[in-house]
Amino acid sequence: MAATDIINSARSHEIVKLLMSRVRTRWGYAVVLSLAFAAIIATAVQSYRAIDRELTAAALSRRVAVSDLAAGTLSEKFDHLIDISISLATRVRFRQLVAAGQWAEAIEILRDVPRDLPVIERLFLTDTAGTLTADVPVLPGVRGKSFAYRDWYKRVNRDGKPYVSPAYQRAAVPQVNVFAVAVPIRTDGGNI
C-alpha cells in the first residue's frame, strides 16, 4: 500500500466516523425531540382533562344553583296558593253555604277570584263523595262528574289538610296538564 492510499484510507475512516457521529447526533436529536413532543402532548392532554373537569363542575354547580332557585320559587308560589285557598275556604258565609249544600250560592262568592288572581285558573267544589258540584269558570260537561279517583281528592279526604297534587291531565277540554291545590272546607263542627 502506498502512503497516499493509507492517508486516503485514514481520511475515509475519519469521514465515516464524523458522518457516524453526525448520524448518531441526528438520531439523538430525533429521539430527544420525539420525547419532548410526547411530553408536550401528554401535558396538553392532562391540561385538557383538568380544564374539562373544572368547566363541567362549574356548569353543574350553576345548574344546581338555578334548579335550587327554581325549586324555591315554585315552593313559595305553591305556599302562596295554599294560603289563598285556605283564606277562601275559611270565609264564614262561604262555609255556611257549602255546609248547607247551596253550591251555586257558595261558588258565586268566589266568582271573581280567577279574574282577580291570575295564578288561579279555575275554582271548583266537590261534595264529600268527590262529585264536582260547582265551578268557576263553568266548564260544560264537568259538573256532576266524580273526581274521587284523583290524587288530590284522596289525600285531602284522608289527611284533612291542604294538598298540592302532581301534574295530571285535566278532564275538561282542552285536556292540558295541570296541578290542583285542594283544600278541605270544614263546617263549624270541624267536619269536612
C-alpha positions in Angstrom: 0.0 0.0 0.0 1.2 3.3 -0.8 1.4 6.2 1.6 -1.3 8.1 -0.2 -3.6 5.1 0.0 -3.0 4.9 3.7 -3.7 8.6 4.1 -6.8 8.3 1.9 -8.0 5.3 3.9 -7.4 7.2 7.2 -9.3 10.2 5.9 -12.1 8.0 4.7 -12.2 6.4 8.1 -12.3 9.8 9.8 -15.0 11.0 7.4 -17.0 7.8 8.2 -16.5 8.4 11.9 -17.6 12.0 11.5 -20.6 11.0 9.5 -21.5 8.3 12.0 -21.2 10.8 14.9 -23.4 13.2 13.0 -25.9 10.4 12.2 -25.8 9.5 15.9 -26.3 13.1 16.8 -29.2 13.5 14.4 -30.8 10.3 15.8 -30.1 11.7 19.2 -31.9 14.9 18.3 -34.7 13.0 16.8 -35.1 10.9 19.9 -34.9 14.0 22.2 -37.4 15.9 20.0 -39.7 12.9 20.0 -39.6 12.6 23.7 -40.1 16.3 24.1 -43.1 16.2 21.7 -44.6 13.2 23.6 -44.2 15.1 26.9 -45.9 18.2 25.4 -48.7 16.1 24.1 -49.1 14.3 27.5 -49.1 17.6 29.3 -51.7 19.1 26.9 -54.0 16.0 27.3 -53.7 16.3 31.1 -54.4 20.0 31.0 -57.4 19.5 28.7 -58.8 16.9 31.1 -58.3 19.1 34.1 -59.9 22.1 32.4 -62.8 19.9 31.2 -63.4 18.6 34.7 -63.3 22.2 36.1 -65.7 23.5 33.5 -68.0 20.6 33.9 -68.0 21.1 37.7 -68.7 24.8 37.3 -71.5 24.2 34.8 -73.1 21.6 37.1 -72.7 23.9 40.1 -74.5 26.7 38.1 -77.3 24.3 37.1 -77.7 23.2 40.7 -77.9 26.8 41.8 -80.5 27.5 39.1 -82.6 24.4 40.0 -82.4 25.3 43.7 -83.6 28.8 42.9 -86.4 27.5 40.7 -87.5 25.0 43.4 -87.5 27.7 46.0 -89.6 30.0 43.8 -92.1 27.2 43.0 -92.3 26.3 46.6 -93.1 29.9 47.5 -95.7 30.0 44.8 -97.3 26.8 46.0 -97.3 28.0 49.6 -98.9 31.3 48.4 -101.6 29.3 46.5 -102.3 27.2 49.6 -102.6 30.3 51.7 -105.0 31.9 49.2 -107.0 28.6 49.1 -107.2 28.4 52.9 -108.4 32.0 53.2 -111.1 31.4 50.6 -112.2 28.1 52.2 -112.4 29.7 55.7 -114.8 32.5 54.7 -117.7 32.2 57.2 -120.6 32.8 54.8 -118.9 30.5 52.2 -118.5 27.7 54.7 -122.1 28.1 55.7 -123.4 27.8 52.2 -121.2 24.8 51.4 -122.4 23.1 54.6 -126.0 23.7 53.6 -125.3 22.3 50.1 -126.0 25.6 48.4 -123.3 25.1 45.8 -124.4 27.8 43.3 -124.5 30.5 46.0 -121.2 29.3 47.5 -119.4 29.5 44.2 -120.9 32.9 43.5 -118.8 34.3 46.4 -115.7 33.1 44.5 -116.8 34.1 41.0 -114.2 36.9 40.6 -111.2 35.1 42.1 -109.8 33.8 38.8 -110.0 37.3 37.3 -108.5 39.0 40.4 -105.8 36.4 41.0 -104.4 35.3 37.6 -102.3 32.5 39.3 -105.7 30.7 39.8 -107.1 29.4 36.5 -110.3 28.0 38.0 -112.0 27.0 41.2 -114.4 24.2 41.8 -116.2 22.5 44.7 -116.8 18.8 45.2 -119.1 17.2 47.7 -117.7 14.7 50.2 -118.1 11.9 47.6 -115.8 13.7 45.2 -118.5 14.8 42.8 -118.0 18.2 41.2 -120.9 20.4 42.2 -119.9 24.0 41.2 -117.1 25.6 39.2 -115.8 29.0 38.1 -115.5 29.4 35.2 -118.1 26.8 34.3 -116.8 24.1 32.0 -119.5 22.2 30.2 -119.8 18.5 30.8 -117.8 18.5 34.0 -120.4 19.2 36.7 -121.7 16.0 38.2 -118.5 14.1 37.4 -116.8 12.2 40.2 -113.2 13.1 40.9 -112.9 10.7 43.8 -110.2 8.8 41.8 -107.9 11.9 41.7 -104.9 12.0 44.0 -105.8 15.4 45.4 -109.3 14.2 46.4 -107.9 11.1 48.1 -105.2 13.0 50.0 -107.5 15.8 51.3 -110.2 13.3 52.2 -107.7 11.1 54.0 -105.5 13.7 55.7 -107.9 16.6 56.0 -105.1 19.0 55.1 -104.4 21.2 52.1 -102.6 19.3 49.3 -100.7 20.3 46.1 -101.1 17.5 43.5 -98.6 16.4 41.0 -99.3 17.4 37.4 -102.1 15.5 35.7 -104.2 15.8 32.6 -107.4 17.6 33.4 -110.8 16.1 32.4 -112.2 19.2 30.6 -111.3 20.2 27.1 -108.6 21.3 26.3 -107.0 18.4 28.1 -103.8 20.1 29.3 -101.6 19.2 32.1 -102.5 21.0 35.4 -102.0 20.6 39.1 -104.6 21.1 41.8 -104.4 22.9 45.1 -107.0 21.1 47.1 -108.2 22.4 50.5 -110.9 20.9 52.7 -113.8 23.1 53.7 -114.9 22.5 57.3 -118.2 23.0 58.9 -118.4 24.9 62.3 -118.3 21.4 63.9 -115.0 20.6 62.1 -116.3 18.1 59.6 -115.1 18.2 56.0 
